[in-house]
Amino acid sequence: MGLEVKDLTVAYGRRTVFEKLSFQAREGEVLALMGVNGAGKTTLLKAVSGIGKALSGSSRLNGRDLFRMTYRERAKEAAYVPQHTKAAMGISGADAVMMGRIPFMKRKPSEKDREQVFGILEQLSLEAFAFRPLDQLSGGERQQILIARALVQEPRLLLLDEPTSSMDLKNQLKVLGLIREVTREKGLVTIVSIHDLNLAAMFCDRFLMMKDGGIYRSGRAEEVLTESCIREVYGVEAEVWETEPRRILLRDPEQNIPLSVPFQ
Amino acid sequence: MKKTLQEQYERKERKKQILLWTGMVGVIFLAFGTAVLGASDTSVRDLFAAIGEAVKTGGNPEDTGHKVIFLLRLPRIVMAVFAGIGLSVAGTAMQGITGNPLVSPFTLGISNAAAFGASLSLVFGIGIGAGTEGGVVFQAFLWAGVCTVLVYLVSSRAGLGPESMILAGIGLNYLFSAATSVIQYFADEHKLTAAVQWAFGSLNGAAWEQTVIVAALVTICSVALFFMALDLNAMAAGDDEVAISLGVHPERVRILAGILAVLMTAAVISFTGVIGFVGLAGPHMARLMIGNDHRYLLPCSGLWGAALLLAADAVGRMLLAPVVIPVGIVVSFIGVPVFINLVLTAGKGGNGWDWK
């Protein structure tokens, strides 16, 4: 089971972003979506969940076609966190997270909705932002609130677009760690678009490298995070160190400067 | 013991509910308080005595006091209350579906379209019942409707996004403004005065028949919008993709909520003329006071709208009595200082009034 995407084609007007793209993602695993800017990562994330319109193809989650569900049904199955969002002024952190429960609400939040929302806020240690307006939070704080919103949707499919792009190192590790934990615990299908290859190597189980409107390579770290693959996709010379249990990717072998320093 | 986050949240929710009920009582007091103001001396006691008598015996329809209260004062304050609610709730809905705080009920161009319709009727005598009061109302409403349909037709070609709606509205706003100017340019002095005065926006001559129609439409549309509160919340959460991921159809909400908002705005301004500002300021005052949850924001903005119009109309009647200054003018003079004060304090403290 899990997510099965078949022959997905997406175009904006006449420009085809990608054509007949197929891949699978398993339950309980985090899939990293990688590639240069403009490779179509965001478009793919949106198309998979039906938020963006696909020209053709299908996307099935545990056998059910995501494109044939009503918006509300789908919101109970798939949650999406955009990289940036403009929220109206005056929405507090707690209210923003509460919106993740909208697909489940009739007229107002139930006791269960409240418990969920405040449970997540505590789990992510976001108590301090609960009653502060979103527009006064920093980018990284806001991203965490949005991830909390996605988690209270209790999705089976979690789609995150650059979730840690505005976060400091500590929060990157905290949030990605939590995402991996929830994914394993609840058997979610999680897809994360991510630029930092080291972070991806640390927290993701499988990798999907996009290039020129297609999938360049996909699989486990040792198949995708290789020196040749990074050279081909990014045009960057990198050296890959094997340190059990993961790989560390370095830029510029001469000077020995790492891309970033992910130590736990 | 330190309160849990959830308890704090629930306490804030209760506070908001109390605030709404208090506000409602406040508006009722304001309504009765301003009902007694005017050229003829009436006290609150007279007012209640007259109402009590009318309920018991039907009152004496020939009595001047009875006439003043039942034919002048009461329809006027009821009209002020519902016009205020309608304009302000419509503004909140419009801001919600466009995600733009600069939007008012008139952004889609309907005020100028209504003025165009009224001018057609007043100046050229075109349309059903032209020149009569009913004819003016009908024409104003009709053209507001035509304008709305045009806005939706144009913007649906561009995907019904907020930008295309606002731009189409602004475009048509100018078109109808120009068309109105053409009519006024060719109008004779007497008719020109009538057309210009219509555009001021006033509660003069509010009669029960009109008041009942406005009250009914405003009530229906406001309640319907209140039932869409969660959808509007989802729209306020971010771009359309966010609303979709929360299970909401942004385009459907934009059409339905937009039409409800326009319908009640058109109903109000067809009878009263263009009363601006309430539809822009009411929503913001409410938002600063009670936050952005539309379950509270919509009723709160309605109360603000009613309060603004009641207060403005009272001042308009008193200031240069017996001359009555049109409420559309006064409301800006009263509302703007309050509004600006709010905006400034909100900028400093961050939260406006800390009720949220």
mmCIF file with all atom_site columns, N, CA, C and O in Angstrom, chain A residues 15 23 33 39 44 57 65 69 77 90-91 102 108 117 152 155 162 168 175 183 208 225 235 243:
data_model
loop_
_atom_site.group_PDB
_atom_site.id
_atom_site.type_symbol
_atom_site.label_atom_id
_atom_site.label_alt_id
_atom_site.label_comp_id
_atom_site.label_asym_id
_atom_site.label_entity_id
_atom_site.label_seq_id
_atom_site.pdbx_PDB_ins_code
_atom_site.Cartn_x
_atom_site.Cartn_y
_atom_site.Cartn_z
_atom_site.occupancy
_atom_site.B_iso_or_equiv
_atom_site.pdbx_formal_charge
_atom_site.auth_seq_id
_atom_site.auth_comp_id
_atom_site.auth_asym_id
_atom_site.auth_atom_id
_atom_site.pdbx_PDB_model_num
ATOM 1  N N  . ARG A 1 15  ? 3.429   25.271 -20.882 1.00 0.00 ? 15  ARG A N  1
ATOM 2  C CA . ARG A 1 15  ? 4.699   24.771 -20.362 1.00 0.00 ? 15  ARG A CA 1
ATOM 3  C C  . ARG A 1 15  ? 4.456   23.507 -19.543 1.00 0.00 ? 15  ARG A C  1
ATOM 4  O O  . ARG A 1 15  ? 3.755   23.517 -18.541 1.00 0.00 ? 15  ARG A O  1
ATOM 5  N N  . PHE A 1 23  ? 5.924   7.182  -9.352  1.00 0.00 ? 23  PHE A N  1
ATOM 6  C CA . PHE A 1 23  ? 6.764   6.722  -8.237  1.00 0.00 ? 23  PHE A CA 1
ATOM 7  C C  . PHE A 1 23  ? 5.862   6.206  -7.120  1.00 0.00 ? 23  PHE A C  1
ATOM 8  O O  . PHE A 1 23  ? 4.640   6.368  -7.161  1.00 0.00 ? 23  PHE A O  1
ATOM 9  N N  . LEU A 1 33  ? 12.313  14.732 -1.393  1.00 0.00 ? 33  LEU A N  1
ATOM 10 C CA . LEU A 1 33  ? 12.163  15.173 -2.776  1.00 0.00 ? 33  LEU A CA 1
ATOM 11 C C  . LEU A 1 33  ? 13.255  16.211 -3.009  1.00 0.00 ? 33  LEU A C  1
ATOM 12 O O  . LEU A 1 33  ? 13.300  17.235 -2.336  1.00 0.00 ? 33  LEU A O  1
ATOM 13 N N  . ALA A 1 39  ? 12.887  22.612 -10.451 1.00 0.00 ? 39  ALA A N  1
ATOM 14 C CA . ALA A 1 39  ? 12.814  21.247 -10.972 1.00 0.00 ? 39  ALA A CA 1
ATOM 15 C C  . ALA A 1 39  ? 11.384  20.711 -10.916 1.00 0.00 ? 39  ALA A C  1
ATOM 16 O O  . ALA A 1 39  ? 11.072  19.712 -11.560 1.00 0.00 ? 39  ALA A O  1
ATOM 17 N N  . LEU A 1 44  ? 5.027   19.110 -7.891  1.00 0.00 ? 44  LEU A N  1
ATOM 18 C CA . LEU A 1 44  ? 4.765   17.691 -7.682  1.00 0.00 ? 44  LEU A CA 1
ATOM 19 C C  . LEU A 1 44  ? 4.022   17.460 -6.367  1.00 0.00 ? 44  LEU A C  1
ATOM 20 O O  . LEU A 1 44  ? 3.031   16.727 -6.313  1.00 0.00 ? 44  LEU A O  1
ATOM 21 N N  . GLY A 1 57  ? -3.072  11.341 -15.264 1.00 0.00 ? 57  GLY A N  1
ATOM 22 C CA . GLY A 1 57  ? -2.400  10.484 -14.308 1.00 0.00 ? 57  GLY A CA 1
ATOM 23 C C  . GLY A 1 57  ? -3.248  10.255 -13.079 1.00 0.00 ? 57  GLY A C  1
ATOM 24 O O  . GLY A 1 57  ? -4.361  10.774 -12.975 1.00 0.00 ? 57  GLY A O  1
ATOM 25 N N  . ASP A 1 65  ? -8.276  6.646  -4.823  1.00 0.00 ? 65  ASP A N  1
ATOM 26 C CA . ASP A 1 65  ? -7.843  7.691  -5.760  1.00 0.00 ? 65  ASP A CA 1
ATOM 27 C C  . ASP A 1 65  ? -8.040  9.078  -5.128  1.00 0.00 ? 65  ASP A C  1
ATOM 28 O O  . ASP A 1 65  ? -9.170  9.501  -4.872  1.00 0.00 ? 65  ASP A O  1
ATOM 29 N N  . MET A 1 69  ? -11.724 12.256 -4.737  1.00 0.00 ? 69  MET A N  1
ATOM 30 C CA . MET A 1 69  ? -12.376 12.558 -3.463  1.00 0.00 ? 69  MET A CA 1
ATOM 31 C C  . MET A 1 69  ? -12.887 13.993 -3.476  1.00 0.00 ? 69  MET A C  1
ATOM 32 O O  . MET A 1 69  ? -12.407 14.830 -4.229  1.00 0.00 ? 69  MET A O  1
ATOM 33 N N  . GLU A 1 77  ? -7.383  12.984 4.574   1.00 0.00 ? 77  GLU A N  1
ATOM 34 C CA . GLU A 1 77  ? -6.380  11.995 4.176   1.00 0.00 ? 77  GLU A CA 1
ATOM 35 C C  . GLU A 1 77  ? -4.999  12.626 3.997   1.00 0.00 ? 77  GLU A C  1
ATOM 36 O O  . GLU A 1 77  ? -3.995  12.019 4.326   1.00 0.00 ? 77  GLU A O  1
ATOM 37 N N  . GLY A 1 90  ? -3.886  38.985 12.632  1.00 0.00 ? 90  GLY A N  1
ATOM 38 C CA . GLY A 1 90  ? -4.668  38.746 13.837  1.00 0.00 ? 90  GLY A CA 1
ATOM 39 C C  . GLY A 1 90  ? -4.996  37.297 14.137  1.00 0.00 ? 90  GLY A C  1
ATOM 40 O O  . GLY A 1 90  ? -5.652  37.028 15.118  1.00 0.00 ? 90  GLY A O  1
ATOM 41 N N  . ILE A 1 91  ? -4.565  36.363 13.290  1.00 0.00 ? 91  ILE A N  1
ATOM 42 C CA . ILE A 1 91  ? -4.813  34.955 13.606  1.00 0.00 ? 91  ILE A CA 1
ATOM 43 C C  . ILE A 1 91  ? -3.756  34.500 14.602  1.00 0.00 ? 91  ILE A C  1
ATOM 44 O O  . ILE A 1 91  ? -2.564  34.633 14.348  1.00 0.00 ? 91  ILE A O  1
ATOM 45 N N  . ILE A 1 102 ? -10.626 21.883 10.785  1.00 0.00 ? 102 ILE A N  1
ATOM 46 C CA . ILE A 1 102 ? -11.821 22.320 10.053  1.00 0.00 ? 102 ILE A CA 1
ATOM 47 C C  . ILE A 1 102 ? -12.488 21.175 9.275   1.00 0.00 ? 102 ILE A C  1
ATOM 48 O O  . ILE A 1 102 ? -13.701 21.045 9.298   1.00 0.00 ? 102 ILE A O  1
ATOM 49 N N  . LYS A 1 108 ? -18.394 24.045 15.168  1.00 0.00 ? 108 LYS A N  1
ATOM 50 C CA . LYS A 1 108 ? -17.367 24.619 16.048  1.00 0.00 ? 108 LYS A CA 1
ATOM 51 C C  . LYS A 1 108 ? -16.479 23.498 16.575  1.00 0.00 ? 108 LYS A C  1
ATOM 52 O O  . LYS A 1 108 ? -16.833 22.322 16.460  1.00 0.00 ? 108 LYS A O  1
ATOM 53 N N  . VAL A 1 117 ? -5.354  19.856 19.348  1.00 0.00 ? 117 VAL A N  1
ATOM 54 C CA . VAL A 1 117 ? -4.610  21.077 19.034  1.00 0.00 ? 117 VAL A CA 1
ATOM 55 C C  . VAL A 1 117 ? -3.619  21.397 20.148  1.00 0.00 ? 117 VAL A C  1
ATOM 56 O O  . VAL A 1 117 ? -2.431  21.641 19.888  1.00 0.00 ? 117 VAL A O  1
ATOM 57 N N  . VAL A 1 152 ? -2.415  18.010 13.161  1.00 0.00 ? 152 VAL A N  1
ATOM 58 C CA . VAL A 1 152 ? -3.732  17.813 13.766  1.00 0.00 ? 152 VAL A CA 1
ATOM 59 C C  . VAL A 1 152 ? -4.779  17.409 12.733  1.00 0.00 ? 152 VAL A C  1
ATOM 60 O O  . VAL A 1 152 ? -5.874  17.004 13.090  1.00 0.00 ? 152 VAL A O  1
ATOM 61 N N  . PRO A 1 155 ? -3.471  13.246 9.090   1.00 0.00 ? 155 PRO A N  1
ATOM 62 C CA . PRO A 1 155 ? -3.477  12.760 7.716   1.00 0.00 ? 155 PRO A CA 1
ATOM 63 C C  . PRO A 1 155 ? -2.836  11.381 7.613   1.00 0.00 ? 155 PRO A C  1
ATOM 64 O O  . PRO A 1 155 ? -2.130  10.949 8.526   1.00 0.00 ? 155 PRO A O  1
ATOM 65 N N  . GLU A 1 162 ? 9.692   22.232 1.758   1.00 0.00 ? 162 GLU A N  1
ATOM 66 C CA . GLU A 1 162 ? 10.786  22.937 2.438   1.00 0.00 ? 162 GLU A CA 1
ATOM 67 C C  . GLU A 1 162 ? 10.428  23.278 3.880   1.00 0.00 ? 162 GLU A C  1
ATOM 68 O O  . GLU A 1 162 ? 10.480  24.460 4.270   1.00 0.00 ? 162 GLU A O  1
ATOM 69 N N  . ASP A 1 168 ? 16.240  27.562 12.518  1.00 0.00 ? 168 ASP A N  1
ATOM 70 C CA . ASP A 1 168 ? 17.623  27.416 12.963  1.00 0.00 ? 168 ASP A CA 1
ATOM 71 C C  . ASP A 1 168 ? 17.951  25.935 13.122  1.00 0.00 ? 168 ASP A C  1
ATOM 72 O O  . ASP A 1 168 ? 17.074  25.074 13.053  1.00 0.00 ? 168 ASP A O  1
ATOM 73 N N  . VAL A 1 175 ? 12.150  19.485 14.443  1.00 0.00 ? 175 VAL A N  1
ATOM 74 C CA . VAL A 1 175 ? 10.962  19.288 13.608  1.00 0.00 ? 175 VAL A CA 1
ATOM 75 C C  . VAL A 1 175 ? 11.101  18.051 12.726  1.00 0.00 ? 175 VAL A C  1
ATOM 76 O O  . VAL A 1 175 ? 10.185  17.228 12.634  1.00 0.00 ? 175 VAL A O  1
ATOM 77 N N  . THR A 1 183 ? 5.797   9.745  11.508  1.00 0.00 ? 183 THR A N  1
ATOM 78 C CA . THR A 1 183 ? 5.641   8.946  10.306  1.00 0.00 ? 183 THR A CA 1
ATOM 79 C C  . THR A 1 183 ? 5.772   7.454  10.626  1.00 0.00 ? 183 THR A C  1
ATOM 80 O O  . THR A 1 183 ? 4.978   6.633  10.171  1.00 0.00 ? 183 THR A O  1
ATOM 81 N N  . LEU A 1 208 ? 14.319  10.926 -3.748  1.00 0.00 ? 208 LEU A N  1
ATOM 82 C CA . LEU A 1 208 ? 13.858  11.029 -5.125  1.00 0.00 ? 208 LEU A CA 1
ATOM 83 C C  . LEU A 1 208 ? 14.476  12.293 -5.709  1.00 0.00 ? 208 LEU A C  1
ATOM 84 O O  . LEU A 1 208 ? 14.201  13.399 -5.250  1.00 0.00 ? 208 LEU A O  1
ATOM 85 N N  . LEU A 1 225 ? 22.273  9.447  -3.037  1.00 0.00 ? 225 LEU A N  1
ATOM 86 C CA . LEU A 1 225 ? 23.216  10.439 -2.509  1.00 0.00 ? 225 LEU A CA 1
ATOM 87 C C  . LEU A 1 225 ? 24.647  10.024 -2.835  1.00 0.00 ? 225 LEU A C  1
ATOM 88 O O  . LEU A 1 225 ? 25.439  9.705  -1.952  1.00 0.00 ? 225 LEU A O  1
ATOM 89 N N  . GLY A 1 235 ? 25.542  19.948 -10.413 1.00 0.00 ? 235 GLY A N  1
ATOM 90 C CA . GLY A 1 235 ? 26.777  20.470 -10.963 1.00 0.00 ? 235 GLY A CA 1
ATOM 91 C C  . GLY A 1 235 ? 27.757  20.865 -9.873  1.00 0.00 ? 235 GLY A C  1
ATOM 92 O O  . GLY A 1 235 ? 28.518  21.824 -10.018 1.00 0.00 ? 235 GLY A O  1
ATOM 93 N N  . THR A 1 243 ? 29.931  7.334  7.063   1.00 0.00 ? 243 THR A N  1
ATOM 94 C CA . THR A 1 243 ? 30.120  7.132  8.498   1.00 0.00 ? 243 THR A CA 1
ATOM 95 C C  . THR A 1 243 ? 28.874  6.447  8.999   1.00 0.00 ? 243 THR A C  1
ATOM 96 O O  . THR A 1 243 ? 27.797  7.023  8.953   1.00 0.00 ? 243 THR A O  1
#
